[in-house]
Short mmCIF file of N, CA, C and O in Angstrom, two decimals:
data_model
loop_
_atom_site.label_atom_id
_atom_site.label_comp_id
_atom_site.label_asym_id
_atom_site.label_seq_id
_atom_site.Cartn_x
_atom_site.Cartn_y
_atom_site.Cartn_z
N ALA A 5 1.46 207.18 70.82
CA ALA A 5 2.35 206.06 70.52
C ALA A 5 3.69 206.60 70.02
O ALA A 5 3.73 207.61 69.33
N PRO A 6 4.78 205.92 70.37
CA PRO A 6 6.09 206.37 69.89
C PRO A 6 6.20 206.22 68.37
O PRO A 6 5.57 205.35 67.79
N SER A 7 7.01 207.08 67.78
CA SER A 7 7.19 206.98 66.33
C SER A 7 8.11 205.82 66.00
O SER A 7 8.91 205.37 66.83
N HIS A 8 8.00 205.36 64.79
CA HIS A 8 8.83 204.24 64.33
C HIS A 8 10.06 204.79 63.62
O HIS A 8 9.95 205.59 62.70
N ASP A 9 11.24 204.41 64.08
CA ASP A 9 12.48 204.84 63.43
C ASP A 9 13.02 203.67 62.62
O ASP A 9 13.23 202.57 63.17
N GLU A 10 13.27 203.90 61.35
CA GLU A 10 13.83 202.87 60.48
C GLU A 10 15.34 202.81 60.67
O GLU A 10 16.01 203.84 60.62
N HIS A 11 15.87 201.62 60.91
CA HIS A 11 17.31 201.45 61.13
C HIS A 11 18.00 200.81 59.94
O HIS A 11 19.19 200.58 59.99
N GLY A 12 17.28 200.49 58.91
CA GLY A 12 17.88 199.85 57.74
C GLY A 12 17.34 198.46 57.54
O GLY A 12 16.57 197.94 58.34
N THR A 13 17.76 197.86 56.46
CA THR A 13 17.32 196.49 56.15
C THR A 13 18.11 195.52 57.01
O THR A 13 19.14 195.89 57.62
N ILE A 14 17.67 194.30 57.05
CA ILE A 14 18.38 193.25 57.81
C ILE A 14 19.82 193.13 57.31
O ILE A 14 20.75 193.00 58.10
N GLU A 15 20.01 193.19 56.00
CA GLU A 15 21.36 193.07 55.43
C GLU A 15 22.26 194.22 55.89
O GLU A 15 23.42 194.03 56.23
N GLU A 16 21.71 195.45 55.89
CA GLU A 16 22.48 196.61 56.33
C GLU A 16 22.85 196.52 57.81
O GLU A 16 23.97 196.85 58.21
N ILE A 17 21.93 196.04 58.59
CA ILE A 17 22.18 195.88 60.03
C ILE A 17 23.26 194.82 60.25
O ILE A 17 24.18 195.02 61.04
N ARG A 18 23.18 193.70 59.55
CA ARG A 18 24.18 192.63 59.70
C ARG A 18 25.57 193.09 59.28
O ARG A 18 26.57 192.68 59.86
N GLU A 19 25.66 193.94 58.25
CA GLU A 19 26.95 194.45 57.80
C GLU A 19 27.62 195.30 58.88
O GLU A 19 28.84 195.33 58.99
N LYS A 20 26.83 196.01 59.69
CA LYS A 20 27.36 196.91 60.71
C LYS A 20 27.62 196.21 62.04
O LYS A 20 28.27 196.77 62.91
N MET A 21 27.09 195.00 62.21
CA MET A 21 27.25 194.29 63.47
C MET A 21 28.69 193.82 63.67
O MET A 21 29.38 193.49 62.72
N GLU A 22 29.12 193.82 64.91
CA GLU A 22 30.42 193.28 65.26
C GLU A 22 30.22 191.96 65.99
O GLU A 22 29.37 191.85 66.85
N GLN A 23 31.04 190.98 65.63
CA GLN A 23 30.94 189.68 66.28
C GLN A 23 31.67 189.74 67.61
O GLN A 23 32.77 190.29 67.71
N VAL A 24 31.05 189.18 68.63
CA VAL A 24 31.67 189.12 69.95
C VAL A 24 32.69 187.99 69.92
O VAL A 24 32.35 186.84 69.64
N LYS A 25 33.95 188.32 70.21
CA LYS A 25 35.02 187.32 70.23
C LYS A 25 35.62 187.28 71.62
O LYS A 25 36.03 188.31 72.16
N VAL A 26 35.67 186.09 72.18
CA VAL A 26 36.23 185.92 73.51
C VAL A 26 37.74 185.86 73.39
O VAL A 26 38.29 185.14 72.57
N THR A 27 38.43 186.66 74.22
CA THR A 27 39.89 186.70 74.18
C THR A 27 40.52 185.83 75.27
O THR A 27 41.67 185.44 75.15
N LYS A 28 39.75 185.52 76.30
CA LYS A 28 40.29 184.72 77.42
C LYS A 28 39.14 184.04 78.14
O LYS A 28 38.12 184.65 78.41
N TRP A 29 39.32 182.74 78.42
CA TRP A 29 38.33 181.97 79.18
C TRP A 29 38.87 181.70 80.57
O TRP A 29 40.02 181.33 80.73
N THR A 30 38.03 181.88 81.59
CA THR A 30 38.36 181.48 82.96
C THR A 30 37.14 180.80 83.57
O THR A 30 36.02 180.94 83.07
N MET A 31 37.38 180.08 84.65
CA MET A 31 36.27 179.41 85.32
C MET A 31 36.36 179.72 86.81
O MET A 31 37.41 179.55 87.42
N GLU A 32 35.25 180.20 87.36
CA GLU A 32 35.15 180.48 88.79
C GLU A 32 33.97 179.69 89.32
O GLU A 32 32.82 179.99 88.99
N GLY A 33 34.27 178.67 90.11
CA GLY A 33 33.19 177.78 90.56
C GLY A 33 32.61 177.07 89.36
O GLY A 33 33.33 176.44 88.61
N ASN A 34 31.31 177.19 89.17
CA ASN A 34 30.69 176.58 87.99
C ASN A 34 30.35 177.63 86.93
O ASN A 34 29.57 177.39 86.04
N GLN A 35 30.96 178.81 87.01
CA GLN A 35 30.73 179.86 86.03
C GLN A 35 31.89 179.95 85.04
O GLN A 35 33.03 180.14 85.44
N LEU A 36 31.57 179.80 83.77
CA LEU A 36 32.53 179.98 82.69
C LEU A 36 32.47 181.45 82.28
O LEU A 36 31.40 181.95 81.93
N ILE A 37 33.60 182.14 82.36
CA ILE A 37 33.64 183.57 82.07
C ILE A 37 34.53 183.81 80.86
O ILE A 37 35.69 183.38 80.83
N GLY A 38 33.98 184.47 79.87
CA GLY A 38 34.73 184.82 78.67
C GLY A 38 34.90 186.32 78.59
O GLY A 38 33.93 187.07 78.68
N GLU A 39 36.14 186.78 78.47
CA GLU A 39 36.43 188.22 78.37
C GLU A 39 36.32 188.64 76.90
O GLU A 39 36.92 188.02 76.04
N THR A 40 35.53 189.69 76.63
CA THR A 40 35.36 190.21 75.28
C THR A 40 35.61 191.71 75.29
O THR A 40 35.73 192.32 76.36
N ASN A 41 35.65 192.31 74.10
CA ASN A 41 35.83 193.76 74.04
C ASN A 41 34.57 194.51 74.46
O ASN A 41 34.60 195.71 74.66
N PHE A 42 33.44 193.81 74.63
CA PHE A 42 32.20 194.41 75.10
C PHE A 42 31.98 194.18 76.59
O PHE A 42 31.01 194.66 77.15
N GLY A 43 32.85 193.42 77.23
CA GLY A 43 32.70 193.07 78.63
C GLY A 43 32.60 191.56 78.78
O GLY A 43 32.64 190.82 77.79
N PRO A 44 32.49 191.06 79.99
CA PRO A 44 32.46 189.61 80.20
C PRO A 44 31.13 188.99 79.79
O PRO A 44 30.08 189.62 79.87
N VAL A 45 31.21 187.74 79.32
CA VAL A 45 30.02 186.92 79.11
C VAL A 45 30.15 185.73 80.05
O VAL A 45 31.23 185.18 80.23
N VAL A 46 29.06 185.37 80.72
CA VAL A 46 29.11 184.34 81.76
C VAL A 46 28.06 183.28 81.48
O VAL A 46 26.93 183.60 81.08
N GLN A 47 28.45 182.03 81.68
CA GLN A 47 27.52 180.92 81.52
C GLN A 47 27.83 179.90 82.60
O GLN A 47 28.99 179.68 82.95
N THR A 48 26.79 179.29 83.15
CA THR A 48 27.02 178.26 84.16
C THR A 48 27.27 176.92 83.47
O THR A 48 26.72 176.63 82.41
N VAL A 49 28.13 176.12 84.10
CA VAL A 49 28.54 174.83 83.57
C VAL A 49 28.25 173.80 84.66
O VAL A 49 28.43 174.10 85.85
N PRO A 50 27.82 172.58 84.31
CA PRO A 50 27.62 171.56 85.34
C PRO A 50 28.89 171.38 86.18
O PRO A 50 30.01 171.49 85.67
N THR A 51 28.70 171.11 87.47
CA THR A 51 29.83 171.05 88.39
C THR A 51 30.74 169.84 88.18
O THR A 51 31.82 169.79 88.76
N ASP A 52 30.36 168.89 87.34
CA ASP A 52 31.23 167.75 87.08
C ASP A 52 32.15 167.98 85.88
O ASP A 52 32.77 167.05 85.37
N TYR A 53 32.28 169.22 85.41
CA TYR A 53 33.19 169.58 84.31
C TYR A 53 34.15 170.66 84.79
O TYR A 53 33.77 171.54 85.56
N ILE A 54 35.40 170.57 84.32
CA ILE A 54 36.38 171.62 84.61
C ILE A 54 36.97 172.12 83.29
O ILE A 54 37.04 171.39 82.31
N LEU A 55 37.38 173.37 83.29
CA LEU A 55 38.02 173.98 82.13
C LEU A 55 39.48 173.56 82.12
O LEU A 55 40.19 173.73 83.10
N THR A 56 39.93 172.99 80.98
CA THR A 56 41.32 172.55 80.89
C THR A 56 42.15 173.39 79.95
O THR A 56 43.37 173.30 79.96
N GLY A 57 41.51 174.21 79.11
CA GLY A 57 42.27 175.04 78.18
C GLY A 57 41.37 175.59 77.09
O GLY A 57 40.15 175.56 77.19
N THR A 58 42.02 176.08 76.04
CA THR A 58 41.31 176.67 74.91
C THR A 58 41.78 176.02 73.63
O THR A 58 42.99 175.83 73.44
N ASP A 59 40.87 175.68 72.74
CA ASP A 59 41.22 175.12 71.45
C ASP A 59 41.94 176.19 70.62
O ASP A 59 41.43 177.29 70.44
N LYS A 60 43.12 175.87 70.12
CA LYS A 60 43.94 176.84 69.38
C LYS A 60 43.29 177.26 68.07
O LYS A 60 43.41 178.39 67.64
N LYS A 61 42.57 176.34 67.44
CA LYS A 61 41.96 176.61 66.14
C LYS A 61 40.69 177.45 66.25
O LYS A 61 40.52 178.43 65.53
N THR A 62 39.78 177.08 67.15
CA THR A 62 38.47 177.73 67.24
C THR A 62 38.38 178.78 68.34
O THR A 62 37.50 179.63 68.30
N GLY A 63 39.26 178.71 69.33
CA GLY A 63 39.19 179.64 70.45
C GLY A 63 38.15 179.26 71.49
O GLY A 63 37.91 180.01 72.43
N LEU A 64 37.54 178.09 71.33
CA LEU A 64 36.50 177.65 72.26
C LEU A 64 37.12 176.94 73.46
O LEU A 64 38.21 176.37 73.36
N PRO A 65 36.43 176.98 74.60
CA PRO A 65 36.96 176.33 75.80
C PRO A 65 36.93 174.80 75.66
O PRO A 65 36.08 174.24 74.97
N ILE A 66 37.89 174.16 76.33
CA ILE A 66 37.96 172.69 76.36
C ILE A 66 37.69 172.27 77.80
O ILE A 66 38.25 172.82 78.74
N PHE A 67 36.79 171.29 77.96
CA PHE A 67 36.40 170.81 79.28
C PHE A 67 36.82 169.37 79.49
O PHE A 67 36.99 168.60 78.54
N LYS A 68 36.95 169.00 80.76
CA LYS A 68 37.20 167.62 81.14
C LYS A 68 36.14 167.23 82.15
O LYS A 68 35.86 167.98 83.08
N LYS A 69 35.53 166.05 81.94
CA LYS A 69 34.53 165.55 82.88
C LYS A 69 35.25 164.86 84.03
O LYS A 69 36.14 164.06 83.82
N LEU A 70 34.85 165.20 85.25
CA LEU A 70 35.47 164.60 86.44
C LEU A 70 34.91 163.25 86.73
O LEU A 70 33.84 162.91 86.41
#
């Protein structure tokens, strides 16, 4: 069996974690693509919604229902 390596407590791990922050949102077809410093994150969106912009305060995408 492989040995167990201790990586620290939950608190220590959380202190070292980096939050993924999206710097730019784009939409290709029904895929919402967010560019991050770790690479793109992709999520599918229902086809009756379109991306209209980004909220200035939260950085989250804004959608409009067709």
